[in-house]
Structures are given as structure tokens and as C-alpha cells.
CSV table of C-alpha atoms in Angstrom, one decimal:
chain,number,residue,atom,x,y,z
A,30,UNK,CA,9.3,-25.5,-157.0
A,31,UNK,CA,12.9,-25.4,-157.6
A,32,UNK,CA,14.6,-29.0,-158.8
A,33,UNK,CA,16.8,-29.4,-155.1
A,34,UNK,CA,13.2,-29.3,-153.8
A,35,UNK,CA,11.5,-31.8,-155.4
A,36,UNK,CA,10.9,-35.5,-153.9
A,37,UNK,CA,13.1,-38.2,-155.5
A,38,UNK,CA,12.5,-41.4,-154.7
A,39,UNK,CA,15.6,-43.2,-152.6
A,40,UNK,CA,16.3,-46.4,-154.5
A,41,UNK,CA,16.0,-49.5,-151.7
A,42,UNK,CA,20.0,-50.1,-152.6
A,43,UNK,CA,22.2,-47.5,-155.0
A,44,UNK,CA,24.4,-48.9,-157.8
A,45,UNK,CA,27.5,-50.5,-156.9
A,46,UNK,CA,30.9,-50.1,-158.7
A,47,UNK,CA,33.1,-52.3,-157.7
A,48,UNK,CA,37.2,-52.6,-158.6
A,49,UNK,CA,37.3,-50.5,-161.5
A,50,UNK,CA,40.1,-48.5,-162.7
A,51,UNK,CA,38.8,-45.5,-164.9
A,52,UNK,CA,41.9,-44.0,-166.4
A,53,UNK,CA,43.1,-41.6,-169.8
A,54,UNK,CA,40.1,-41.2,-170.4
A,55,UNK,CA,37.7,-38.0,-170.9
A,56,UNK,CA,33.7,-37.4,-169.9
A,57,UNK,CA,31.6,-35.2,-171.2
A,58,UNK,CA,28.5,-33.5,-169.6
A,59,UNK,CA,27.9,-37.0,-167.5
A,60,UNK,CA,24.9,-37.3,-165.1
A,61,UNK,CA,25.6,-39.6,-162.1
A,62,UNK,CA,23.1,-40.1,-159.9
A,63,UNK,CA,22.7,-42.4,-156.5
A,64,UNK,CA,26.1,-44.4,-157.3
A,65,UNK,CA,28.7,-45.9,-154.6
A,66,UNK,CA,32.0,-46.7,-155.5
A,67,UNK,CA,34.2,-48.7,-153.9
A,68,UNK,CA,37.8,-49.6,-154.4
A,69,UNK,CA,37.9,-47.7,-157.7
A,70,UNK,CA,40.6,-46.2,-158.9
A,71,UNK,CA,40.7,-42.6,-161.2
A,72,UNK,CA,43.5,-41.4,-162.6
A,73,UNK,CA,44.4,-38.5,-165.3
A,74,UNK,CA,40.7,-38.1,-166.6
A,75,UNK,CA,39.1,-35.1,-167.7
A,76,UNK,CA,35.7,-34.5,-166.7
A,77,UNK,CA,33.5,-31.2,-168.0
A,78,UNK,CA,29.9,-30.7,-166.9
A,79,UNK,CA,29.4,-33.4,-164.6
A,80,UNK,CA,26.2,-33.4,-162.9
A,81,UNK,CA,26.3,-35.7,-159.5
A,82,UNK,CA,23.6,-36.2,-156.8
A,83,UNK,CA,24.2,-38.9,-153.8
A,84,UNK,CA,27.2,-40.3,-155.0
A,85,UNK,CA,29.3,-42.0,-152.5
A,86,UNK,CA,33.3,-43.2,-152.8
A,87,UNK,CA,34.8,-45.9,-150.4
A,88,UNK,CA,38.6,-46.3,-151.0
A,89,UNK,CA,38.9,-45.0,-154.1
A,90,UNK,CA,42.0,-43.0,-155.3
A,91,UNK,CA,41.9,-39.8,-157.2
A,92,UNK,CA,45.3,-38.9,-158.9
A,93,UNK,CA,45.7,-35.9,-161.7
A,94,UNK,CA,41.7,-35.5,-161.9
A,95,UNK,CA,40.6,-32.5,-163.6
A,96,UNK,CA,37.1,-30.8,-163.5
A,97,UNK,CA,35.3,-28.1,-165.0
A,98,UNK,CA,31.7,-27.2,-164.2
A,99,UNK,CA,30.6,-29.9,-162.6
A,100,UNK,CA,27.3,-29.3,-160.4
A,101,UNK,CA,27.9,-31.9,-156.7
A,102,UNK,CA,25.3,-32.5,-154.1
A,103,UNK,CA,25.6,-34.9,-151.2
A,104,UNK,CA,28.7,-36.8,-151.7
A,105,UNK,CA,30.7,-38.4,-149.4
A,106,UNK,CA,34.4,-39.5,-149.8
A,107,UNK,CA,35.3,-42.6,-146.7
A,108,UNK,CA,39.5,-43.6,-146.9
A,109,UNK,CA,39.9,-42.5,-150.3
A,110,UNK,CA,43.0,-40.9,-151.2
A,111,UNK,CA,43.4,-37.5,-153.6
A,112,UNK,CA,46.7,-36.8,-155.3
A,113,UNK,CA,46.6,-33.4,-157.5
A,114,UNK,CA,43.0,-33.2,-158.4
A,115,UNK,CA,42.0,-29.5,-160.1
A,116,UNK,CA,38.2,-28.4,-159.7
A,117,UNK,CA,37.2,-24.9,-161.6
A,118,UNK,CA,33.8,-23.3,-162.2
A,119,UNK,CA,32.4,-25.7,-160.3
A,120,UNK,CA,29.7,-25.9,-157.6
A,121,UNK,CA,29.7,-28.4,-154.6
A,122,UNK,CA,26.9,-28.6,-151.9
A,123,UNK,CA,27.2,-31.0,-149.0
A,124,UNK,CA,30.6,-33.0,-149.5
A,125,UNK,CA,31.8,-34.7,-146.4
A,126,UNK,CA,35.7,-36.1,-146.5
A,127,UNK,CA,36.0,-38.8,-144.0
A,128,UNK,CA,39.6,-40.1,-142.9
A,129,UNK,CA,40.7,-39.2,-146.6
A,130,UNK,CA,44.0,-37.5,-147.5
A,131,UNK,CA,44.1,-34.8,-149.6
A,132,UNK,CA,47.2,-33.5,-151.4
A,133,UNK,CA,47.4,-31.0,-154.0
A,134,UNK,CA,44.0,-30.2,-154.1
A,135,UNK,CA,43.0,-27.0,-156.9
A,136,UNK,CA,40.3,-25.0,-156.8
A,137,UNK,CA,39.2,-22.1,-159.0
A,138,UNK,CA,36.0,-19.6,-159.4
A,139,UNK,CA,34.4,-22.7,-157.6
A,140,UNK,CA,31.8,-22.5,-155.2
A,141,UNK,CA,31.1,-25.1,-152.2
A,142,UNK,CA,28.7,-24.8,-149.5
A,143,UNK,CA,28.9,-27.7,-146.3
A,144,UNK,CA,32.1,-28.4,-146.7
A,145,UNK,CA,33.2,-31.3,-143.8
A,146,UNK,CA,36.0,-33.1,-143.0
A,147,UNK,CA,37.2,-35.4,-140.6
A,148,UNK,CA,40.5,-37.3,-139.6
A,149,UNK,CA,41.8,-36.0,-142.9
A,150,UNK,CA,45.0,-34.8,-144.2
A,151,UNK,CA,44.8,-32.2,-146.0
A,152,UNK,CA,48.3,-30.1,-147.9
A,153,UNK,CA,49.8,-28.8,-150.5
A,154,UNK,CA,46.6,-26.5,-151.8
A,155,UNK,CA,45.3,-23.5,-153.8
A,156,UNK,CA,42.3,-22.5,-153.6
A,157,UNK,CA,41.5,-18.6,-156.1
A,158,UNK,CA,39.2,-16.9,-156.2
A,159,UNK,CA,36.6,-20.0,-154.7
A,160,UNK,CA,33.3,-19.1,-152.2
A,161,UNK,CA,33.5,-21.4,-148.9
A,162,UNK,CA,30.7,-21.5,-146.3
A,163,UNK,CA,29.7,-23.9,-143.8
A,164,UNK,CA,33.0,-25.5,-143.4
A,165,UNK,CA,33.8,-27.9,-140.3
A,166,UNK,CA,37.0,-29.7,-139.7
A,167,UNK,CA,38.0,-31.8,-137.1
A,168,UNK,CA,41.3,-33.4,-135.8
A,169,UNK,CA,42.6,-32.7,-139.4
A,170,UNK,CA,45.7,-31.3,-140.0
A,171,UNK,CA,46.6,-28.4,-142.3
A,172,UNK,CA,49.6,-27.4,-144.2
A,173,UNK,CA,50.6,-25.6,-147.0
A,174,UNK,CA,47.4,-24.0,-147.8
A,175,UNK,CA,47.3,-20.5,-149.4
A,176,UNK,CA,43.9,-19.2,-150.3
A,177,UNK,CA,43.5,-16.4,-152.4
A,178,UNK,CA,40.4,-14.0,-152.8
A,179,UNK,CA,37.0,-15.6,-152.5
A,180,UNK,CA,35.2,-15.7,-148.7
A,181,UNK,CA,35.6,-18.1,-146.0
A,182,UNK,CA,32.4,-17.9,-144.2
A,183,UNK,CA,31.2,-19.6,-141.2
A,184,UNK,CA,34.9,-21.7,-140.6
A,185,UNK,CA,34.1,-24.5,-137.8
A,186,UNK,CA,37.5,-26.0,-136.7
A,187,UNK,CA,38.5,-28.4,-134.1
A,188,UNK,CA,41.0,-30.1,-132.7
A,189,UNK,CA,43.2,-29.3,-136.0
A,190,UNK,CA,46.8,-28.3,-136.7
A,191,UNK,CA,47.2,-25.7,-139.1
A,192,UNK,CA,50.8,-24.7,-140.3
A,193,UNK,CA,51.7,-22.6,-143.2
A,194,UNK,CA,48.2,-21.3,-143.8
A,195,UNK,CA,47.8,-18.2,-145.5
A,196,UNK,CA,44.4,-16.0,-146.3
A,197,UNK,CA,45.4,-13.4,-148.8
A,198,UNK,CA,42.7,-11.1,-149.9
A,199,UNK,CA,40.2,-13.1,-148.5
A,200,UNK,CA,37.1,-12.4,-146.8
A,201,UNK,CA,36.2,-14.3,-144.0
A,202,UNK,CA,33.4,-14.3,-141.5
A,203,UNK,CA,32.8,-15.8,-138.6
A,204,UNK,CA,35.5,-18.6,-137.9
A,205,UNK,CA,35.6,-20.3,-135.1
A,206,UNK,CA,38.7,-22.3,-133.6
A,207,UNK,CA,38.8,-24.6,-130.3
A,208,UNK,CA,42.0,-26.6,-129.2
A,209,UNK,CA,43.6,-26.0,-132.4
A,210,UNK,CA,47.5,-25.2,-132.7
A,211,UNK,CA,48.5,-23.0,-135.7
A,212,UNK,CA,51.9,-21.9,-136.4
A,213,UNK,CA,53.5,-19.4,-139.0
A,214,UNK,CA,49.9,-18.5,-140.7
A,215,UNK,CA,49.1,-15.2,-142.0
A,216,UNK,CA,46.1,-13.0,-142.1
A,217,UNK,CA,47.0,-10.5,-144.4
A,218,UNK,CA,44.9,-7.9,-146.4
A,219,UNK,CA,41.6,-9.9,-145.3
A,220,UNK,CA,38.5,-8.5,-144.5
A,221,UNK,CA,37.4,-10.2,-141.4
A,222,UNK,CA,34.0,-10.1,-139.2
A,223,UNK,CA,34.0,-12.3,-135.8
A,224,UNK,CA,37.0,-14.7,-134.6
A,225,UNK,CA,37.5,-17.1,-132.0
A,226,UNK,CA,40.2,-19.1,-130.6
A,227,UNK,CA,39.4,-20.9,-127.7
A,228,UNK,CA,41.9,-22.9,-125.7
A,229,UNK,CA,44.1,-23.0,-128.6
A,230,UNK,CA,47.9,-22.6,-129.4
A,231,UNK,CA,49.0,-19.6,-131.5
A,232,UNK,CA,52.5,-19.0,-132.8
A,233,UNK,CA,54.0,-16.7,-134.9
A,234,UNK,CA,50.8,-15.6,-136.5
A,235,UNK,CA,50.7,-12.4,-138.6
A,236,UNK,CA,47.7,-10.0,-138.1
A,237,UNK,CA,49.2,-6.3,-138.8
A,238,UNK,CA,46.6,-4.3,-139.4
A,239,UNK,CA,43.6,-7.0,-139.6
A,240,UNK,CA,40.6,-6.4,-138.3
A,241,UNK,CA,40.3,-8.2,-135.0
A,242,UNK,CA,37.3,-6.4,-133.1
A,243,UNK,CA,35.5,-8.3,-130.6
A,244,UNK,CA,37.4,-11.6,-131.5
A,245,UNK,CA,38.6,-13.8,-128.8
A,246,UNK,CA,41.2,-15.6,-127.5
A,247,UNK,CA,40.2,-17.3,-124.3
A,248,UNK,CA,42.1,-19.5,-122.3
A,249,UNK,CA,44.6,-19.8,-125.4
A,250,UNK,CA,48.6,-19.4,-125.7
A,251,UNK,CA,49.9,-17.4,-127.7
A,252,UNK,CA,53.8,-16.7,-128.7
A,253,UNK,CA,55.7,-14.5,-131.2
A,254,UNK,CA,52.6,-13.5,-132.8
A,255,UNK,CA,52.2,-9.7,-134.6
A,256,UNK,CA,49.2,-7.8,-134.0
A,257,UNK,CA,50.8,-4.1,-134.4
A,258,UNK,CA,48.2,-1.3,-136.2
A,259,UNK,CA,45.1,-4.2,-135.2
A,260,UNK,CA,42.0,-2.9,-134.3
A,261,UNK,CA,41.3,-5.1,-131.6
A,262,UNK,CA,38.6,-3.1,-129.5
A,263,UNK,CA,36.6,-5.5,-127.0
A,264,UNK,CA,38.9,-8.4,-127.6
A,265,UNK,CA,39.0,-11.1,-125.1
A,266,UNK,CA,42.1,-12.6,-123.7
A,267,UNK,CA,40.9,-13.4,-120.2
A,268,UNK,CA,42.9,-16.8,-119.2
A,269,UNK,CA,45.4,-16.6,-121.8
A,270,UNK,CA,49.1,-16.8,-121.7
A,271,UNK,CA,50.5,-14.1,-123.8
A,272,UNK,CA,54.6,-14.7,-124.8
A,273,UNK,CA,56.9,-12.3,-127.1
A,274,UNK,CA,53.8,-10.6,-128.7
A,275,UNK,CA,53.8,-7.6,-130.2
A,276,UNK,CA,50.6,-5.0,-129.6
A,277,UNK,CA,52.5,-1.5,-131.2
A,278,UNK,CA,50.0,0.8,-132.2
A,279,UNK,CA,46.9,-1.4,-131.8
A,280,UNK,CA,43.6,-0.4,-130.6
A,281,UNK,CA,42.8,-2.6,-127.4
A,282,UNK,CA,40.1,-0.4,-126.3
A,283,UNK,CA,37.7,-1.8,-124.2
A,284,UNK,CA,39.7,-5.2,-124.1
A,285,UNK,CA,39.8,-7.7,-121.2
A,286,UNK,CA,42.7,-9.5,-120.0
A,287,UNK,CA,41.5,-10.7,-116.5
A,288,UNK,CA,43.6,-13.7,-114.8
A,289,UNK,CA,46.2,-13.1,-118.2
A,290,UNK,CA,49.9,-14.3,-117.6
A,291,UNK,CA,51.6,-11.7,-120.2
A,292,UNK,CA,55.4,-12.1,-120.6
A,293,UNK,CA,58.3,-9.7,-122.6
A,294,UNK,CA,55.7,-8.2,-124.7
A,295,UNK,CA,55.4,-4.7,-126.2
A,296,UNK,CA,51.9,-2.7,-126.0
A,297,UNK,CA,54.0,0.8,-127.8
A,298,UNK,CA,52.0,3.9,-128.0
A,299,UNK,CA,48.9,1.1,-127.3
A,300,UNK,CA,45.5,2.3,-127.0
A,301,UNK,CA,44.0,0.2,-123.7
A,302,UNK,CA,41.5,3.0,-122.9
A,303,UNK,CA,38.9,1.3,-120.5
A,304,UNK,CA,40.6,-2.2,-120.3
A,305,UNK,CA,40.1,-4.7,-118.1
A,306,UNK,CA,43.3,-6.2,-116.8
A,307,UNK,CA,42.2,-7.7,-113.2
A,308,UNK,CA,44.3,-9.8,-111.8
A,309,UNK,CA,46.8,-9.8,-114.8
A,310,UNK,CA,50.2,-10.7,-114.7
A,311,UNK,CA,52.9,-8.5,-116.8
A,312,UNK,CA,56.2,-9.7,-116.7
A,313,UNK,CA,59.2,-7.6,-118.7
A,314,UNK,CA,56.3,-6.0,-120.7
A,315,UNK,CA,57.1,-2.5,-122.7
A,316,UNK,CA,54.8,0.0,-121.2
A,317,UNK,CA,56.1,3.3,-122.9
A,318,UNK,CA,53.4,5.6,-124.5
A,319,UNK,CA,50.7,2.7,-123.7
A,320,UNK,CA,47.2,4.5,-122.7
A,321,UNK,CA,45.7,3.0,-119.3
A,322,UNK,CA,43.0,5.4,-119.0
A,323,UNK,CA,39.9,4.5,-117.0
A,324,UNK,CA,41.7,0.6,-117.5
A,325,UNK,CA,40.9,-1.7,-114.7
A,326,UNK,CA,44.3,-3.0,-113.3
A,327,UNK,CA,43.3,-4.0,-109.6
A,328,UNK,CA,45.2,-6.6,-108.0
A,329,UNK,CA,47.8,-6.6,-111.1
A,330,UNK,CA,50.7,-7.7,-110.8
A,331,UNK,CA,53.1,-5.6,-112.2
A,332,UNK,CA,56.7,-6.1,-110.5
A,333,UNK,CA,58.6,-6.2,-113.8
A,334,UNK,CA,56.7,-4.1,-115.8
A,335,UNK,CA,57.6,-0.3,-115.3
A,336,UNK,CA,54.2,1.5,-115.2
A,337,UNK,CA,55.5,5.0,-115.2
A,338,UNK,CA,56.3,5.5,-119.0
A,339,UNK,CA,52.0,5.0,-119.3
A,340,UNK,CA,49.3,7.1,-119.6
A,341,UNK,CA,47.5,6.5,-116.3
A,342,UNK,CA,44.5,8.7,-116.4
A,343,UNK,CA,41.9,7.8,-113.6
A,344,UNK,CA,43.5,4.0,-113.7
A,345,UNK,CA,42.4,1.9,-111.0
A,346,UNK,CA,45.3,0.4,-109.3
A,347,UNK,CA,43.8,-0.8,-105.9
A,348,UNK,CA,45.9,-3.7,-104.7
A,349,UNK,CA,48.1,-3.8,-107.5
A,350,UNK,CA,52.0,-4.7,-107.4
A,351,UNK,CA,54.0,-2.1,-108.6
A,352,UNK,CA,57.9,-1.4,-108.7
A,353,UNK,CA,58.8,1.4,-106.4
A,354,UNK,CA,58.7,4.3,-109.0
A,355,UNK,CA,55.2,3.8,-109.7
A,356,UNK,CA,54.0,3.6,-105.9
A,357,UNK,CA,52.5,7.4,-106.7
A,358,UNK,CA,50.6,5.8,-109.4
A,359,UNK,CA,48.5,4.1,-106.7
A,360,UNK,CA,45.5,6.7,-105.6
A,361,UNK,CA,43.4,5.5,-103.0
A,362,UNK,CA,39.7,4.1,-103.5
A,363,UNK,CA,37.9,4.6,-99.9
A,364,UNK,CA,35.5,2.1,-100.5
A,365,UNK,CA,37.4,-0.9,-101.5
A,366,UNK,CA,40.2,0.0,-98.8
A,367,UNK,CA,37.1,-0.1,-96.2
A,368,UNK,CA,36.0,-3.4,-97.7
A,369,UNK,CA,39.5,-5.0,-97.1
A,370,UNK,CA,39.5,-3.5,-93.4
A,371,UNK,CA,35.8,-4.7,-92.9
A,372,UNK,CA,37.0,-8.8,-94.3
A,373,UNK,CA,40.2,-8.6,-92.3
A,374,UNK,CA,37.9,-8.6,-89.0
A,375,UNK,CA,34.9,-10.3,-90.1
A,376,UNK,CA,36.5,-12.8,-92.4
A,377,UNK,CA,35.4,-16.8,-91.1
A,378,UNK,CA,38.0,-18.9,-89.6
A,379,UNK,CA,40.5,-18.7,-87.2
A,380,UNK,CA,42.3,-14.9,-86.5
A,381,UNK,CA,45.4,-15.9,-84.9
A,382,UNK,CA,48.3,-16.3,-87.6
A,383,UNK,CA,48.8,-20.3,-88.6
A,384,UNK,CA,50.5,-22.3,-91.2
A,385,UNK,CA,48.3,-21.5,-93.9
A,386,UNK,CA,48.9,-18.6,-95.9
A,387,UNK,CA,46.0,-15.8,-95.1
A,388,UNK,CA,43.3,-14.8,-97.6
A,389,UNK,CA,44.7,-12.3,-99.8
A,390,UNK,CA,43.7,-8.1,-99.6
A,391,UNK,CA,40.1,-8.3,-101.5
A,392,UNK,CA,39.2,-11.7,-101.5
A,393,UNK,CA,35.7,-11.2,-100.4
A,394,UNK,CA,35.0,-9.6,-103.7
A,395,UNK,CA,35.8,-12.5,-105.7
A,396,UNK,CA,33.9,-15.8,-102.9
């Protein structure tokens, strides 16, 4: 049986420290164990080897704290405050950061797994070269953060603001993002495996030539963001509102932007073989070289959008909107035309014209 297994006995009330300011001062290979702190304050201490297990911190302050090889389990920080505390070699398990500000925060070759925090602040980091998994924040927001090598596994975020935040060289799998705004963050040179942004605000991310296959982006908003040379294959957008993006050169194979509002965007020599596009809206959108083949664009609307300059190979268009020159586009399907002609007798309600705007051409397949 391995030590984290065994059964330790839960004192009926940890140690208290109360008040205390701990300060130029150094530890040595320390061993902390079931300990609560509260109103403490720690300032410019070195600590090497330090061995913690249950230890709890209620408005403490941390300023210039560095830490080498320490070896953290269950701790729990509740309105502290950190100011430029530096962590290396180091491994954390189950550390929870409750409505506790973080500034300047180092890490190096560390490695932390459940990682939470919530109501925080968190700016100003580096983290090099450190293994995250299990991380969950909520309504925290993010800024100045550059993290550099290392893997970012299993990101939970929500309700967070994230501005500035930059993955370089980082591997990350399976992050996960709901109503969360990020603005001028960067993917670059990542490895990535499974992303998700669900009703949330993007803007002017970078993902050149990341990895994006099978991600999603549901219901989200998205402006002046780069996804040219992406692999993006079976990538959802159905809901979103898609502003100034640029798609050059990336593989949307497969994709689905049903019900999309896309606006002054440019899908260059795309690859959207087999894409769903129902319903879609495309205003001012740059077609040219853009591959529709076997892509699903009924009912589109594409008044603004010259379809011409497109690949359209066996491209279902039935009931789309199209600008004059691309009427030709528009081959008849039988058997959705019969469908329309069978609902515009049979259809429930009144047949004489009133008031009301009539059912649009295909509604039927949609009740």
C-alpha cells in the first residue's frame, strides 16, 4: 500500500496559527501536516523540501516566496493574497484557490494535478516547462499568462476572462470553455486533442496551423480571429456568429455551420468538402477557390456572397438565396420541390393570403 493510501487519522480540530508574520527567514526539508493558518503573513522566505498534507490558509499573504521541491496535498488558500511567489521541482495534488489573487505567480519543471480556482485573479505568470491536469476555473479572470512547454490536460473553464494568454509549445488535451470571453490569445506550435467553446466570446485569437479537429464552437462569437492552414475537419459552428475571420487554406471538411450568421470573412482556396451550412447566413464572405462539394447549403442565404468563384460539385442549393450570377448554380432536387408543392396545399391554417407572413418554402421539414 502506497503512503497516499493509507488511513490517517483526522485530528477532531487541526492546529491553529494565528497572526504570525514569518519573514527573512529560510526552511529546510519542513513537514507540515493538518495546520490552518489564518491572518498570517509570509514574506521573502526560502523554503526547500517542504512536505505538506491538509494544510489550510485564510487571509494570509504570500509576497517574494520561493520554493523548491516541495511535495503538496490538499491545500486550500480562502482571501489570501500572492505577490511574486516562485515554485520549481515541485509537486502539488489537490490545491483549491478561493477568491484569492494571484500576481506574479512562477512555476518550473513543477507538476500539479486538481488544480481549482474560484473568484480569483489571476496575472502576470510563467509557468515552463510544468505538467497541469484537472484544472477548473470559474468566474476568474486571466491575464498576462504565457505558458511554455509542459501539457495542459483536462482544462475546465467557466465563466472566465482570459486576455493575453499565450500556449507556446504546449500540449493540451481536452479543454473545455463555456461563457468565457478571450481576447488576443495565441495557440501557437501546440499540440492539441479536443476543444470546446460553448457560448463564448472569441476575439483576435491566433490558431494558424493548430490542430482544431472536431473542436467546437457552438453558439459562440467570434471576431478577427486567424484560423488559416487549420485542420478543422468536423468542427462545429452551428449557432455561431462568425465576424472578420480568416479560414485561408484550412481544412473544414465535414464541418457544420447550420443556423451560422457569417459576416466579411474569407474561406480562400478552403476545403468545405461535405459541409453542412443549412440555413447559414454569409454576408460579404470571400468565396474564391473555396470547395463546396457534396456541402449542404439549403435554404442559405447567400445574397452578398458571390458563389460563382466556388467549387460547387453536386452542392445542394435547394431554396437557397443566391445573387443572379449564381442562379445556374441552383440544380433542381425533385423530391424536395414536390415536398414544398405537397405543404403549400396541405399546410394547416387558413389559405387565403392575411397579415401574417406565410410559412417559408420547406418548413415542414424542420416542425
Amino acid at each position: 500500500m502506497i503512503e497516499s493510501e493509507q488511513h490517517v487519522a483526522v485530528p477532531e480540530q487541526p492546529r491553529r496559527i494565528s497572526g504570525k508574520h514569518f519573514s527573512h527567514c529560510q526552511w529546510s526539508c519542513p513537514v507540515v501536516e493538518d495546520i490552518y493558518y489564518i491572518d498570517c503573513v509570509f514574506s521573502d522566505i526560502d523554503i526547500e523540501g517542504l512536505v505538506g498534507r491538509g494544510i489550510s490558509f485564510e487571509r494570509c499573504r504570500f509576497s517574494n516566496v520561493r520554493i523548491k521541491g516541495a511535495d503538496l496535498h490538499l491545500c486550500t488558500l480562502r482571501h489570501c493574497e500572492m505577490t511574486n511567489v516562485d515554485i520549481r521541482q515541485s509537486t502539488v495534488f489537490n490545491i483549491s484557490f478561493l477568491e484569492t489573487p494571484c500576481q506574479g505567480i512562477q512555476l518550473e519543471q513543477c507538476q500539479i494535478e486538481r488544480w481549482m480556482m474560484a473568484g480569483c485573479h489571476l496575472e502576470h505568470a510563467r509557468w515552463n516547462d510544468t505538467s497541469i491536469s484537472y484544472w477548473t476555473a470559474q468566474n476568474t479572470p486571466v491575464q498576462d499568462v504565457i505558458m511554455s512547454g509542459g501539457t495542459f490536460q483536462d482544462g475546465n473553464w467557466h465563466e472566465c476572462t482570459l486576455q493575453q494568454v499565450f500556449w507556446q509549445g504546449t500540449t493540451i488535451s481536452r479543454q473545455v470553455m463555456g461563457s468565457c470571453t478571450l481576447k488576443q490569445c495565441e495557440y501557437q506550435h501546440t499540440a492539441c486533442d479536443i476543444f470546446i467553446w460553448s457560448s463564448c466570446q472569441l476575439q483576435e485569437i491566433d490558431f494558424r496551423n493548430v490542430n482544431l479537429s472536431c473542436s467546437g464552437f457552438q453558439k459562440s462569437v467570434l471576431r478577427d480571429c486567424q484560423f488559416a492552414g487549420c485542420k478543422m475537419d468536423a468542427t462545429q459552428f452551428n449557432g455561431a456568429q462568425i465576424q472578420q475571420c480568416d479560414f485561408g487554406q484550412t481544412d473544414l471538411s465535414c464541418s457544420q455551420f447550420t443556423d451560422a450568421t457569417i459576416s466579411n470573412c474569407s474561406f480562400l482556396s478552403a476545403n468545405l468538402v461535405r459541409a453542412t451550412l443549412k440555413r447559414a447566413k454569409l454576408t460579404s464572405c470571400n468565396l474564391t477557390q473555396a470547395d463546396f462539394s457534396h456541402a449542404d447549403m439549403r435554404f442559405a442565404d447567400l445574397k452578398t456572397s458571390l458563389l460563382q468563384p466556388a467549387i460547387t460539385h453536386k452542392t445542394r442549393l435547394h431554396g437557397a438565396t443566391l445573387q443572379p450570377l449564381d442562379w445556374a448554380l441552383q440544380t433542381p432536387e425533385p423530391l424536395m420541390g414536390q415536398l414544398d408543392s405537397w405543404y403549400s396545399l396541405h399546410r394547416p391554417g387558413p389559405k387565403v393570403n392575411t397579415e401574417s407572413p406565410s410559412l417559408s418554402s420547406g418548413a415542414s421539414r424542420y416542425v
